[in-house]
Amino acid sequence: MPGEPPQSVDPCDQQIQDALEAEPRVLLIDEVQGLGMKALEYFRNLWGDDARRAAIIFVGSGNARQKILNNPALHSRILDWYQFSPLTPTEVQAIIPAYQQTWAGTQPELILYADDMAGHGSFRNWARITLLLHDALEENPDLALSKDLIRWVLSRIDPTTRHTPQRS
């Protein structure tokens, strides 16, 4: 929000509520499993009355759903629940090349190899791998996307992963 943040809680809360009332808003709260009950209660209060009803999307794993279920006032405001699953190999082959230019034109077998190494359809892992591949390829234009390069990237993400170049 524009301007200097208020120096105390009440004016800050009022500023947030005023912004929610000004126009329709969507709040996306990620990593809900890490939030305490006070934070969840705060978001429930932001949902508020009809005048400032913001759409709030909670995203989380593990015990996120249980935390919300344990807060009846918040749970009663949940419109719908969605569970996301890892991408299937077919989805990986279709989505990943469209997701980032780094993968465009890559052989499907190499994409599946990277998926096997990355944790089968975890979009968060794909994002990390893609960023490191992009940086490596940009820094060294002589490199080509290969199993060796993918293994090197994975060794950067997880040092316990061995990078041993394969001989042809």
PDB file of C-alpha atoms in Angstrom:
ATOM      1  CA  MET A   1       0.000   0.000   0.000  1.00  0.00           C
ATOM      2  CA  PRO A   2       1.251   3.496  -0.706  1.00  0.00           C
ATOM      3  CA  GLY A   3       2.626   5.835   1.907  1.00  0.00           C
ATOM      4  CA  GLU A   4       4.440   5.361   5.170  1.00  0.00           C
ATOM      5  CA  PRO A   5       3.326   2.412   7.267  1.00  0.00           C
ATOM      6  CA  PRO A   6       1.523   3.324  10.481  1.00  0.00           C
ATOM      7  CA  GLN A   7       3.581   3.149  13.644  1.00  0.00           C
ATOM      8  CA  SER A   8       1.054   1.128  15.650  1.00  0.00           C
ATOM      9  CA  VAL A   9      -1.246  -1.834  15.135  1.00  0.00           C
ATOM     10  CA  ASP A  10      -4.701  -0.194  15.172  1.00  0.00           C
ATOM     11  CA  PRO A  11      -4.021   2.352  12.402  1.00  0.00           C
ATOM     12  CA  CYS A  12      -2.301  -0.382  10.385  1.00  0.00           C
ATOM     13  CA  ASP A  13      -5.333  -2.653  10.721  1.00  0.00           C
ATOM     14  CA  GLN A  14      -7.592   0.214   9.701  1.00  0.00           C
ATOM     15  CA  GLN A  15      -5.449   0.967   6.648  1.00  0.00           C
ATOM     16  CA  ILE A  16      -5.665  -2.665   5.557  1.00  0.00           C
ATOM     17  CA  GLN A  17      -9.429  -2.762   6.100  1.00  0.00           C
ATOM     18  CA  ASP A  18      -9.887   0.498   4.167  1.00  0.00           C
ATOM     19  CA  ALA A  19      -7.901  -0.946   1.251  1.00  0.00           C
ATOM     20  CA  LEU A  20     -10.063  -4.083   1.277  1.00  0.00           C
ATOM     21  CA  GLU A  21     -13.228  -1.964   1.229  1.00  0.00           C
ATOM     22  CA  ALA A  22     -11.989   0.297  -1.580  1.00  0.00           C
ATOM     23  CA  GLU A  23     -12.151  -2.349  -4.303  1.00  0.00           C
ATOM     24  CA  PRO A  24     -12.368  -6.120  -4.658  1.00  0.00           C
ATOM     25  CA  ARG A  25      -9.178  -7.830  -3.557  1.00  0.00           C
ATOM     26  CA  VAL A  26      -7.691 -11.299  -3.512  1.00  0.00           C
ATOM     27  CA  LEU A  27      -5.175 -12.202  -0.831  1.00  0.00           C
ATOM     28  CA  LEU A  28      -2.992 -15.237  -1.452  1.00  0.00           C
ATOM     29  CA  ILE A  29      -1.449 -16.650   1.702  1.00  0.00           C
ATOM     30  CA  ASP A  30       1.204 -19.310   1.030  1.00  0.00           C
ATOM     31  CA  GLU A  31       2.858 -21.701   3.496  1.00  0.00           C
ATOM     32  CA  VAL A  32      -0.231 -21.686   5.737  1.00  0.00           C
ATOM     33  CA  GLN A  33       1.110 -24.707   7.620  1.00  0.00           C
ATOM     34  CA  GLY A  34       3.665 -22.370   9.211  1.00  0.00           C
ATOM     35  CA  LEU A  35       1.133 -19.848  10.515  1.00  0.00           C
ATOM     36  CA  GLY A  36       0.035 -19.723  14.135  1.00  0.00           C
ATOM     37  CA  MET A  37      -3.547 -19.480  15.301  1.00  0.00           C
ATOM     38  CA  LYS A  38      -3.271 -15.700  15.856  1.00  0.00           C
ATOM     39  CA  ALA A  39      -2.307 -15.168  12.213  1.00  0.00           C
ATOM     40  CA  LEU A  40      -5.166 -17.373  11.013  1.00  0.00           C
ATOM     41  CA  GLU A  41      -7.572 -15.481  13.249  1.00  0.00           C
ATOM     42  CA  TYR A  42      -6.292 -12.204  11.803  1.00  0.00           C
ATOM     43  CA  PHE A  43      -7.038 -13.397   8.266  1.00  0.00           C
ATOM     44  CA  ARG A  44     -10.492 -14.502   9.404  1.00  0.00           C
ATOM     45  CA  ASN A  45     -11.102 -10.987  10.706  1.00  0.00           C
ATOM     46  CA  LEU A  46      -9.958  -9.512   7.392  1.00  0.00           C
ATOM     47  CA  TRP A  47     -12.603 -11.574   5.648  1.00  0.00           C
ATOM     48  CA  GLY A  48     -14.988  -9.484   7.719  1.00  0.00           C
ATOM     49  CA  ASP A  49     -18.452  -8.416   6.705  1.00  0.00           C
ATOM     50  CA  ASP A  50     -20.040  -8.067   3.289  1.00  0.00           C
ATOM     51  CA  ALA A  51     -18.648  -4.551   2.807  1.00  0.00           C
ATOM     52  CA  ARG A  52     -15.032  -5.678   2.740  1.00  0.00           C
ATOM     53  CA  ARG A  53     -15.218  -9.348   1.934  1.00  0.00           C
ATOM     54  CA  ALA A  54     -11.904 -10.126   0.298  1.00  0.00           C
ATOM     55  CA  ALA A  55     -11.263 -13.440  -1.370  1.00  0.00           C
ATOM     56  CA  ILE A  56      -8.527 -15.161   0.583  1.00  0.00           C
ATOM     57  CA  ILE A  57      -6.702 -18.132  -0.877  1.00  0.00           C
ATOM     58  CA  PHE A  58      -4.795 -20.284   1.575  1.00  0.00           C
ATOM     59  CA  VAL A  59      -2.061 -22.504   0.159  1.00  0.00           C
ATOM     60  CA  GLY A  60      -0.273 -24.999   2.312  1.00  0.00           C
ATOM     61  CA  SER A  61       0.845 -28.542   2.843  1.00  0.00           C
ATOM     62  CA  GLY A  62       1.114 -30.933   5.718  1.00  0.00           C
ATOM     63  CA  ASN A  63      -1.151 -29.832   8.533  1.00  0.00           C
ATOM     64  CA  ALA A  64      -2.509 -26.670   6.850  1.00  0.00           C
ATOM     65  CA  ARG A  65      -6.000 -28.120   6.407  1.00  0.00           C
ATOM     66  CA  GLN A  66      -6.090 -29.353  10.004  1.00  0.00           C
ATOM     67  CA  LYS A  67      -5.104 -25.910  11.286  1.00  0.00           C
ATOM     68  CA  ILE A  68      -8.031 -24.382   9.429  1.00  0.00           C
ATOM     69  CA  LEU A  69     -10.404 -27.129  10.587  1.00  0.00           C
ATOM     70  CA  ASN A  70      -9.327 -26.424  14.183  1.00  0.00           C
ATOM     71  CA  ASN A  71     -10.506 -22.819  13.793  1.00  0.00           C
ATOM     72  CA  PRO A  72     -14.307 -23.154  13.378  1.00  0.00           C
ATOM     73  CA  ALA A  73     -14.852 -19.454  12.650  1.00  0.00           C
ATOM     74  CA  LEU A  74     -12.308 -19.564   9.828  1.00  0.00           C
ATOM     75  CA  HIS A  75     -13.395 -22.993   8.610  1.00  0.00           C
ATOM     76  CA  SER A  76     -17.005 -21.790   8.265  1.00  0.00           C
ATOM     77  CA  ARG A  77     -15.799 -19.212   5.729  1.00  0.00           C
ATOM     78  CA  ILE A  78     -14.016 -21.706   3.462  1.00  0.00           C
ATOM     79  CA  LEU A  79     -15.946 -21.948   0.216  1.00  0.00           C
ATOM     80  CA  ASP A  80     -14.030 -24.793  -1.402  1.00  0.00           C
ATOM     81  CA  TRP A  81     -11.000 -27.023  -0.959  1.00  0.00           C
ATOM     82  CA  TYR A  82      -8.604 -28.085  -3.695  1.00  0.00           C
ATOM     83  CA  GLN A  83      -5.815 -30.592  -3.482  1.00  0.00           C
ATOM     84  CA  PHE A  84      -2.963 -30.316  -5.935  1.00  0.00           C
ATOM     85  CA  SER A  85      -0.977 -33.323  -7.015  1.00  0.00           C
ATOM     86  CA  PRO A  86       2.425 -33.488  -8.668  1.00  0.00           C
ATOM     87  CA  LEU A  87       2.398 -33.302 -12.436  1.00  0.00           C
ATOM     88  CA  THR A  88       2.188 -36.599 -14.293  1.00  0.00           C
ATOM     89  CA  PRO A  89       4.978 -37.437 -16.777  1.00  0.00           C
ATOM     90  CA  THR A  90       2.638 -36.543 -19.655  1.00  0.00           C
ATOM     91  CA  GLU A  91       1.819 -33.187 -18.021  1.00  0.00           C
ATOM     92  CA  VAL A  92       5.514 -32.554 -17.393  1.00  0.00           C
ATOM     93  CA  GLN A  93       6.328 -33.109 -21.078  1.00  0.00           C
ATOM     94  CA  ALA A  94       3.548 -30.702 -22.115  1.00  0.00           C
ATOM     95  CA  ILE A  95       3.891 -27.995 -19.466  1.00  0.00           C
ATOM     96  CA  ILE A  96       7.603 -27.633 -18.725  1.00  0.00           C
ATOM     97  CA  PRO A  97       8.677 -26.585 -22.261  1.00  0.00           C
ATOM     98  CA  ALA A  98       5.926 -23.953 -22.232  1.00  0.00           C
ATOM     99  CA  TYR A  99       6.890 -22.854 -18.724  1.00  0.00           C
ATOM    100  CA  GLN A 100      10.364 -21.632 -19.602  1.00  0.00           C
ATOM    101  CA  GLN A 101      12.218 -21.073 -22.843  1.00  0.00           C
ATOM    102  CA  THR A 102      15.146 -23.066 -21.426  1.00  0.00           C
ATOM    103  CA  TRP A 103      13.150 -26.267 -21.996  1.00  0.00           C
ATOM    104  CA  ALA A 104      11.626 -25.357 -25.378  1.00  0.00           C
ATOM    105  CA  GLY A 105      12.659 -27.854 -28.034  1.00  0.00           C
ATOM    106  CA  THR A 106      14.214 -30.221 -25.493  1.00  0.00           C
ATOM    107  CA  GLN A 107      13.882 -33.922 -26.230  1.00  0.00           C
ATOM    108  CA  PRO A 108      11.024 -35.472 -24.223  1.00  0.00           C
ATOM    109  CA  GLU A 109      13.386 -38.138 -22.869  1.00  0.00           C
ATOM    110  CA  LEU A 110      15.649 -35.455 -21.356  1.00  0.00           C
ATOM    111  CA  ILE A 111      12.655 -33.736 -19.762  1.00  0.00           C
ATOM    112  CA  LEU A 112      11.555 -37.040 -18.235  1.00  0.00           C
ATOM    113  CA  TYR A 113      15.120 -37.658 -17.030  1.00  0.00           C
ATOM    114  CA  ALA A 114      15.117 -34.270 -15.305  1.00  0.00           C
ATOM    115  CA  ASP A 115      11.689 -35.034 -13.838  1.00  0.00           C
ATOM    116  CA  ASP A 116      12.941 -38.370 -12.460  1.00  0.00           C
ATOM    117  CA  MET A 117      15.865 -36.570 -10.878  1.00  0.00           C
ATOM    118  CA  ALA A 118      13.775 -33.592  -9.670  1.00  0.00           C
ATOM    119  CA  GLY A 119      11.130 -35.403  -7.707  1.00  0.00           C
ATOM    120  CA  HIS A 120       8.415 -36.278 -10.205  1.00  0.00           C
ATOM    121  CA  GLY A 121       6.235 -33.307 -11.019  1.00  0.00           C
ATOM    122  CA  SER A 122       7.123 -30.958  -8.178  1.00  0.00           C
ATOM    123  CA  PHE A 123       6.657 -27.563  -9.791  1.00  0.00           C
ATOM    124  CA  ARG A 124       8.722 -25.897  -7.059  1.00  0.00           C
ATOM    125  CA  ASN A 125      11.663 -28.194  -7.879  1.00  0.00           C
ATOM    126  CA  TRP A 126      11.219 -27.521 -11.589  1.00  0.00           C
ATOM    127  CA  ALA A 127      11.359 -23.781 -10.949  1.00  0.00           C
ATOM    128  CA  ARG A 128      14.646 -24.112  -9.035  1.00  0.00           C
ATOM    129  CA  ILE A 129      16.202 -26.410 -11.633  1.00  0.00           C
ATOM    130  CA  THR A 130      15.093 -24.162 -14.484  1.00  0.00           C
ATOM    131  CA  LEU A 131      16.524 -21.051 -12.849  1.00  0.00           C
ATOM    132  CA  LEU A 132      19.915 -22.683 -12.285  1.00  0.00           C
ATOM    133  CA  LEU A 133      19.957 -24.158 -15.798  1.00  0.00           C
ATOM    134  CA  HIS A 134      19.038 -20.803 -17.297  1.00  0.00           C
ATOM    135  CA  ASP A 135      21.825 -19.066 -15.391  1.00  0.00           C
ATOM    136  CA  ALA A 136      24.400 -21.732 -16.315  1.00  0.00           C
ATOM    137  CA  LEU A 137      23.454 -21.649 -20.002  1.00  0.00           C
ATOM    138  CA  GLU A 138      23.452 -17.842 -20.061  1.00  0.00           C
ATOM    139  CA  GLU A 139      26.871 -17.624 -18.374  1.00  0.00           C
ATOM    140  CA  ASN A 140      28.402 -20.208 -20.682  1.00  0.00           C
ATOM    141  CA  PRO A 141      26.817 -20.250 -24.163  1.00  0.00           C
ATOM    142  CA  ASP A 142      28.999 -23.235 -25.117  1.00  0.00           C
ATOM    143  CA  LEU A 143      27.049 -25.473 -22.726  1.00  0.00           C
ATOM    144  CA  ALA A 144      24.171 -27.572 -23.993  1.00  0.00           C
ATOM    145  CA  LEU A 145      21.229 -28.900 -22.051  1.00  0.00           C
ATOM    146  CA  SER A 146      22.239 -32.472 -21.184  1.00  0.00           C
ATOM    147  CA  LYS A 147      22.020 -35.123 -18.494  1.00  0.00           C
ATOM    148  CA  ASP A 148      25.415 -34.006 -17.209  1.00  0.00           C
ATOM    149  CA  LEU A 149      24.279 -30.405 -16.889  1.00  0.00           C
ATOM    150  CA  ILE A 150      21.061 -31.481 -15.155  1.00  0.00           C
ATOM    151  CA  ARG A 151      23.065 -33.595 -12.685  1.00  0.00           C
ATOM    152  CA  TRP A 152      25.380 -30.620 -12.058  1.00  0.00           C
ATOM    153  CA  VAL A 153      22.377 -28.382 -11.337  1.00  0.00           C
ATOM    154  CA  LEU A 154      20.901 -30.968  -8.982  1.00  0.00           C
ATOM    155  CA  SER A 155      24.234 -31.171  -7.157  1.00  0.00           C
ATOM    156  CA  ARG A 156      23.948 -27.398  -6.574  1.00  0.00           C
ATOM    157  CA  ILE A 157      20.460 -27.843  -5.091  1.00  0.00           C
ATOM    158  CA  ASP A 158      21.403 -30.903  -3.040  1.00  0.00           C
ATOM    159  CA  PRO A 159      25.139 -31.309  -2.385  1.00  0.00           C
ATOM    160  CA  THR A 160      24.612 -35.002  -1.609  1.00  0.00           C
ATOM    161  CA  THR A 161      23.744 -35.546  -5.281  1.00  0.00           C
ATOM    162  CA  ARG A 162      26.832 -36.697  -7.093  1.00  0.00           C
ATOM    163  CA  HIS A 163      27.785 -35.072 -10.359  1.00  0.00           C
ATOM    164  CA  THR A 164      29.657 -37.639 -12.351  1.00  0.00           C
ATOM    165  CA  PRO A 165      29.812 -36.928 -16.062  1.00  0.00           C
ATOM    166  CA  GLN A 166      28.808 -39.904 -18.174  1.00  0.00           C
ATOM    167  CA  ARG A 167      31.020 -40.988 -21.020  1.00  0.00           C
ATOM    168  CA  SER A 168      29.434 -41.556 -24.382  1.00  0.00           C
TER     169      SER A 168
END
